[in-house]
mmCIF file of C-alpha atoms in Angstrom:
data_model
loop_
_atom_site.group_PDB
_atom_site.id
_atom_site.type_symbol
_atom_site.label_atom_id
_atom_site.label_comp_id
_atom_site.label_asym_id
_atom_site.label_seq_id
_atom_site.Cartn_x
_atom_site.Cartn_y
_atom_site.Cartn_z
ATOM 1 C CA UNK S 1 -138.799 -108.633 -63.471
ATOM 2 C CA UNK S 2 -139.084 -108.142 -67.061
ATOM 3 C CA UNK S 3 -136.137 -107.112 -69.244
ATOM 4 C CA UNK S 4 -137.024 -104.273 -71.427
ATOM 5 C CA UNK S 5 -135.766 -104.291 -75.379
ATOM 6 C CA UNK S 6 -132.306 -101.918 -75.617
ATOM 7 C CA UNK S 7 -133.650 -98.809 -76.908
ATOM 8 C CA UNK S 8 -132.365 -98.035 -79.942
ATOM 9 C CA UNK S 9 -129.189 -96.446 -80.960
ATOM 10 C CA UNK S 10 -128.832 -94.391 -84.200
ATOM 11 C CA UNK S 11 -126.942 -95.735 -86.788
ATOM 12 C CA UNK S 12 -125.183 -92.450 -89.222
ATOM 13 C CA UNK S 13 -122.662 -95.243 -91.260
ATOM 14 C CA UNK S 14 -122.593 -96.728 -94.285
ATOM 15 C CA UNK S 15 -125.657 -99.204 -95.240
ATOM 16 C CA UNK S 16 -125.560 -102.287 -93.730
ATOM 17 C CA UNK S 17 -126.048 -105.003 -96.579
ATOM 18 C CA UNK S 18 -126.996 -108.833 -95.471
ATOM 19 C CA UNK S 19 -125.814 -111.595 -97.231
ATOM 20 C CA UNK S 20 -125.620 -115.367 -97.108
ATOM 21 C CA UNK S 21 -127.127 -118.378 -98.363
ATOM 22 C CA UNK S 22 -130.823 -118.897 -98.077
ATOM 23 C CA UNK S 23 -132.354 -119.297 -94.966
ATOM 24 C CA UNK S 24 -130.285 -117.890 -92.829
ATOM 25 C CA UNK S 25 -132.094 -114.984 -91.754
ATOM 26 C CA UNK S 26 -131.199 -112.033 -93.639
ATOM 27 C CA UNK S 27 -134.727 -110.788 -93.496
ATOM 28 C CA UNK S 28 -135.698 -111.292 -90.094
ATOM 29 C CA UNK S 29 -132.014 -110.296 -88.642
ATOM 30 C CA UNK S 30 -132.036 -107.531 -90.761
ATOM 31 C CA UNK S 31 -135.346 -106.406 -89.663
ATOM 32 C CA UNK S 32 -134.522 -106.864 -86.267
ATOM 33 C CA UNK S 33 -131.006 -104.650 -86.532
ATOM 34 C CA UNK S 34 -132.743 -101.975 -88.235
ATOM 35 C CA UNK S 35 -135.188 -101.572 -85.088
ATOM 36 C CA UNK S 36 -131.991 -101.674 -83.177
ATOM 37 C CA UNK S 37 -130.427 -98.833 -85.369
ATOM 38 C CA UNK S 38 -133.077 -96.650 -85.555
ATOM 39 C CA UNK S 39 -132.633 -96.844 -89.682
ATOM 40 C CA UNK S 40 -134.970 -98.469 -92.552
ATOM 41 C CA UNK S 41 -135.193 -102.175 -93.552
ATOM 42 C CA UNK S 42 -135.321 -102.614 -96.924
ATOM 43 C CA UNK S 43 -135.761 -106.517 -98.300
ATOM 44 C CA UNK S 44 -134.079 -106.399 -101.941
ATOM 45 C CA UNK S 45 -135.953 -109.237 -103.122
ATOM 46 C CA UNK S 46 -139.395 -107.489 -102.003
ATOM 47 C CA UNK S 47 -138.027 -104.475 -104.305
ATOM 48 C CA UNK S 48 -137.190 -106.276 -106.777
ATOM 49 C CA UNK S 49 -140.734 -107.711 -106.740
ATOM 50 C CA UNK S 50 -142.365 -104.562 -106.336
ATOM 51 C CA UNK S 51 -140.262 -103.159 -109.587
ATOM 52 C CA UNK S 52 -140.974 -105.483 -111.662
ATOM 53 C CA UNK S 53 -144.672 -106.435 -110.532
ATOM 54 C CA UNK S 54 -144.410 -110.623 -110.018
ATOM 55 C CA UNK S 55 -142.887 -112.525 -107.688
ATOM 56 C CA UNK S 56 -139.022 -113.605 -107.653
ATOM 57 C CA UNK S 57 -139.791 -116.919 -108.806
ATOM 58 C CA UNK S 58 -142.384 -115.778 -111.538
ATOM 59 C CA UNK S 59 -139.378 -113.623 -112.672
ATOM 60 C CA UNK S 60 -136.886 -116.856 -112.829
ATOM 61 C CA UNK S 61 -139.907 -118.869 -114.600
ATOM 62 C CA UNK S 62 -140.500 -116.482 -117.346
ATOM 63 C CA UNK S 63 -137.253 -114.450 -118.240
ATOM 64 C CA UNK S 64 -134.318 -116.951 -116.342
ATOM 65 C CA UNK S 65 -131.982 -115.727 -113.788
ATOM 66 C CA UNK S 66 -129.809 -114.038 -115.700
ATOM 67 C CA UNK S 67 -132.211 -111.604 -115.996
ATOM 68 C CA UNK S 68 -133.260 -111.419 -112.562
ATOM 69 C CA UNK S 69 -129.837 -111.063 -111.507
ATOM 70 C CA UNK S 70 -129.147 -107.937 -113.690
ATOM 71 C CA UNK S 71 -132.118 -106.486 -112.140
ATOM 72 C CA UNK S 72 -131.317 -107.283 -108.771
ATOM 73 C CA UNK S 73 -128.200 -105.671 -109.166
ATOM 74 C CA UNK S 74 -130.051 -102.116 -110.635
ATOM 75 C CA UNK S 75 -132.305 -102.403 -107.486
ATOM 76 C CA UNK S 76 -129.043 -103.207 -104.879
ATOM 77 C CA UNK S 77 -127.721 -100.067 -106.360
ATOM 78 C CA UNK S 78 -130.083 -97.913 -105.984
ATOM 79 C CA UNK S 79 -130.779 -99.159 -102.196
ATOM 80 C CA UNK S 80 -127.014 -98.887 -101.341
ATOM 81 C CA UNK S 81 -126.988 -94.714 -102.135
ATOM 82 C CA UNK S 82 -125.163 -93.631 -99.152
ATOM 83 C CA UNK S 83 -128.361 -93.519 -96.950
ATOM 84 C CA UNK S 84 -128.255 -95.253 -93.528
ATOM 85 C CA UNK S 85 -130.204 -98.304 -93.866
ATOM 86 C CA UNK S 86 -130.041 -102.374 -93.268
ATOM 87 C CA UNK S 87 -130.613 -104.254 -96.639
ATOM 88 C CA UNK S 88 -131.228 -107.975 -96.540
ATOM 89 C CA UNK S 89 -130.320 -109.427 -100.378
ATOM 90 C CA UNK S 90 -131.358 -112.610 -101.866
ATOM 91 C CA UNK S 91 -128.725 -115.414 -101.607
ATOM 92 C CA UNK S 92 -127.358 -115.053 -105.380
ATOM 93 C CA UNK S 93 -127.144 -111.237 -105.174
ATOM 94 C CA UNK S 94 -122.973 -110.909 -103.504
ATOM 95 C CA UNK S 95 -122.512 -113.756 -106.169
ATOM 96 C CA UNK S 96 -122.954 -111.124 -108.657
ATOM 97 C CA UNK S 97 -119.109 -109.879 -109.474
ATOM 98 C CA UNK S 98 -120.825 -106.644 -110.717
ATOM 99 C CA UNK S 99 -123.357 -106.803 -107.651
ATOM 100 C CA UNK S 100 -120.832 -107.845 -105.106
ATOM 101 C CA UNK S 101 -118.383 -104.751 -105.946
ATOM 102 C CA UNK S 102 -121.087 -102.281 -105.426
ATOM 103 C CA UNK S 103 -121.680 -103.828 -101.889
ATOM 104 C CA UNK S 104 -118.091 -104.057 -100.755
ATOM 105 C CA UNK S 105 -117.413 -100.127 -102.216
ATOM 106 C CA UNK S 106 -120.691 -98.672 -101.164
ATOM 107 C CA UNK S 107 -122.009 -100.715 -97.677
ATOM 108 C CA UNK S 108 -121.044 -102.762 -95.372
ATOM 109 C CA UNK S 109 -121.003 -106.022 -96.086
ATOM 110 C CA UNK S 110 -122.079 -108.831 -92.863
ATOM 111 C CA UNK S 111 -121.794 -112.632 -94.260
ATOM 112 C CA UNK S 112 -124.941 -114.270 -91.816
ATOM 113 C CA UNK S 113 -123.786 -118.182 -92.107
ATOM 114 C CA UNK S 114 -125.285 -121.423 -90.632
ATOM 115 C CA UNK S 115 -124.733 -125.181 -91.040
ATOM 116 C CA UNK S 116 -126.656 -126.682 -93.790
ATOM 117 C CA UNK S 117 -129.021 -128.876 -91.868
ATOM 118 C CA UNK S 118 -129.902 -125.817 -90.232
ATOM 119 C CA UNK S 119 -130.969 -123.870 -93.445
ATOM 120 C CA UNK S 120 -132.112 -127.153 -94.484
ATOM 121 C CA UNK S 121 -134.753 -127.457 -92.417
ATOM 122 C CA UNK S 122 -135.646 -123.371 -92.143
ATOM 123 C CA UNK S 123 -136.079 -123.385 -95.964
ATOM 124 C CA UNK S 124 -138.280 -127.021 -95.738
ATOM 125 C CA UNK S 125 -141.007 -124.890 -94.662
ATOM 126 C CA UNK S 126 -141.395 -122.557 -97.763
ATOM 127 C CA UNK S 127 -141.595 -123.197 -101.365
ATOM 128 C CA UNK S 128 -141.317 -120.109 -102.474
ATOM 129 C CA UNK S 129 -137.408 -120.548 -103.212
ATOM 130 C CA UNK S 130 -136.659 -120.998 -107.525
ATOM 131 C CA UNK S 131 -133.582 -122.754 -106.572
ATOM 132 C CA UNK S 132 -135.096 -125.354 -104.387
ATOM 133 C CA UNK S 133 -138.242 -126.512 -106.656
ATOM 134 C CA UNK S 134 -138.713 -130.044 -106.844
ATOM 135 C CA UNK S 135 -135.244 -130.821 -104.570
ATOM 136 C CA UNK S 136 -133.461 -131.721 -101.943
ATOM 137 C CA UNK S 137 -132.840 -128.435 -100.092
ATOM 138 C CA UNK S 138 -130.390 -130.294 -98.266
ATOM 139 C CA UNK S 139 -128.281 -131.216 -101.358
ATOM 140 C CA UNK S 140 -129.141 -128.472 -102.839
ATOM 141 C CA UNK S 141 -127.767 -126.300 -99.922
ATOM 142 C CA UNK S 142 -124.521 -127.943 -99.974
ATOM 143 C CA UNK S 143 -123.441 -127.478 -103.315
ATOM 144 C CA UNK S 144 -124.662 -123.852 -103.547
ATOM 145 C CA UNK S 145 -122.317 -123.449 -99.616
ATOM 146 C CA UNK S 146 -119.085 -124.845 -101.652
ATOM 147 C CA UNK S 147 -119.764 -122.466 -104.375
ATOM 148 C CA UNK S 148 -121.224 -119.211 -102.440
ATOM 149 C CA UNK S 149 -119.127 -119.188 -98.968
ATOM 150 C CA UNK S 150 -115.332 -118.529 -100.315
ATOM 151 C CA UNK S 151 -117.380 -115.540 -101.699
ATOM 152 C CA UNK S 152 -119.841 -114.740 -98.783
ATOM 153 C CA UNK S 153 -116.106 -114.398 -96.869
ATOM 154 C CA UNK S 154 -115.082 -111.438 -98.656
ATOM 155 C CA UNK S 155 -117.542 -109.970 -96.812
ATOM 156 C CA UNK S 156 -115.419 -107.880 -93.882
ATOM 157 C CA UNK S 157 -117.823 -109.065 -91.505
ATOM 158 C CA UNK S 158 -118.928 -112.817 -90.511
ATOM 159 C CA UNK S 159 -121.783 -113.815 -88.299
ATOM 160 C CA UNK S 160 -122.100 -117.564 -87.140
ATOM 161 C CA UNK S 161 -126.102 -117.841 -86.805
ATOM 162 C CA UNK S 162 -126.890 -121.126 -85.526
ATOM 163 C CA UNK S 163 -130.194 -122.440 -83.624
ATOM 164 C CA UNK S 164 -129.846 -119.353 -81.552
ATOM 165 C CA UNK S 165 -132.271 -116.548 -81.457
ATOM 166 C CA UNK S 166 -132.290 -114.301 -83.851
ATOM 167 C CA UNK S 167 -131.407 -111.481 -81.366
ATOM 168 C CA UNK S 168 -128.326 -113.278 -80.945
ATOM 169 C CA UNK S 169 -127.083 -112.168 -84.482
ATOM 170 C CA UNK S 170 -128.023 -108.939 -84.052
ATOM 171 C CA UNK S 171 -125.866 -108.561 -80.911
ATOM 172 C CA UNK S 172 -123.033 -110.033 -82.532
ATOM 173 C CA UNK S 173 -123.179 -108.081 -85.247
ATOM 174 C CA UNK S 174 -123.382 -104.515 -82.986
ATOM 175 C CA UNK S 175 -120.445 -105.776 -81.324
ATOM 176 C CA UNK S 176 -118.731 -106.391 -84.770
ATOM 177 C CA UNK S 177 -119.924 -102.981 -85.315
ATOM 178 C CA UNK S 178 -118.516 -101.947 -82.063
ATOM 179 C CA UNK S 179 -121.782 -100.558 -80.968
#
């Protein structure tokens, strides 16, 4: 017999904001928990991209991330207003002290985390990542983990996502929702 997909519930909270290194998922989880929420998806970096009309890394290329960042964090604003709504962020964006503060005071904030190998080899398959040109996503992994995850854990809310199904994360994170 086949199992049906839970029918969604309706989420009436706080926006749900993604975060977490790279690879991870935040798109595809967040797309995913949306669909179980019965709310919008909204991909931050795909706004950003929209706004400013070129890619993320066309963005980094040309005017540096500095400048991306401060844009990101106009964009994460305006997507965090108080509706009900997932929003997956790039992997920089809860870096952001400015960035990160809006999250925490306006959303809820869910740290996805894997091990690096897994990433690794997720974010092998795309070179569409600024961070990653030209190196060892591996190595480069690593050292952005010891920098990113003591801040990723201010998030209130940590999900393990392993080699799993995505629909694992998404159940973990309506029970951490207590839904």
């Amino acid at each position: 017999m086949l199992q049906s997909a839970p029918s969604p519930q309706v989420w009436t909270g706080k926006p749900i904001v993604l975060v977490g290194l790279m690879g991870v998922g935040k798109s595809t989880v967040g797309r995913r928990l949306a669909t179980r929420l019965g709310v919008p998806f909204v991909d931050a970096d795909h706004e950003i991209e929209t706004a400013a009309g070129m890619t993320v890394g066309e963005i980094f290329e040309k005017f540096g991330e500095p400048y991306f960042r401060d844009g990101e964090r106009r964009v994460i604003a305006r997507l965090i207003d108080g509706s009900p709504r997932v929003v997956a962020t790039g992997g920089g964006a809860f870096i952001n002290d400015e960035t990160r503060a809006l999250i925490l005071g306006q959303a809820i904030a869910i740290w996805l985390d894997a091990p690096i190998h897994v990433l690794a080899d997720r974010v092998r398959r795309r070179d569409t990542r600024p961070l990653l040109r030209d190196k060892d996503p591996f190595v480069v992994l690593k050292d952005l983990a010891a920098v990113r995850n003591p801040i990723y854990a201010q998030a209130p809310i940590h999900i393990p996502s392993d080699q799993a199904p995505h629909e694992s994360a998404v159940a973990a994170i309506l029970r951490a929702l207590e839904l």
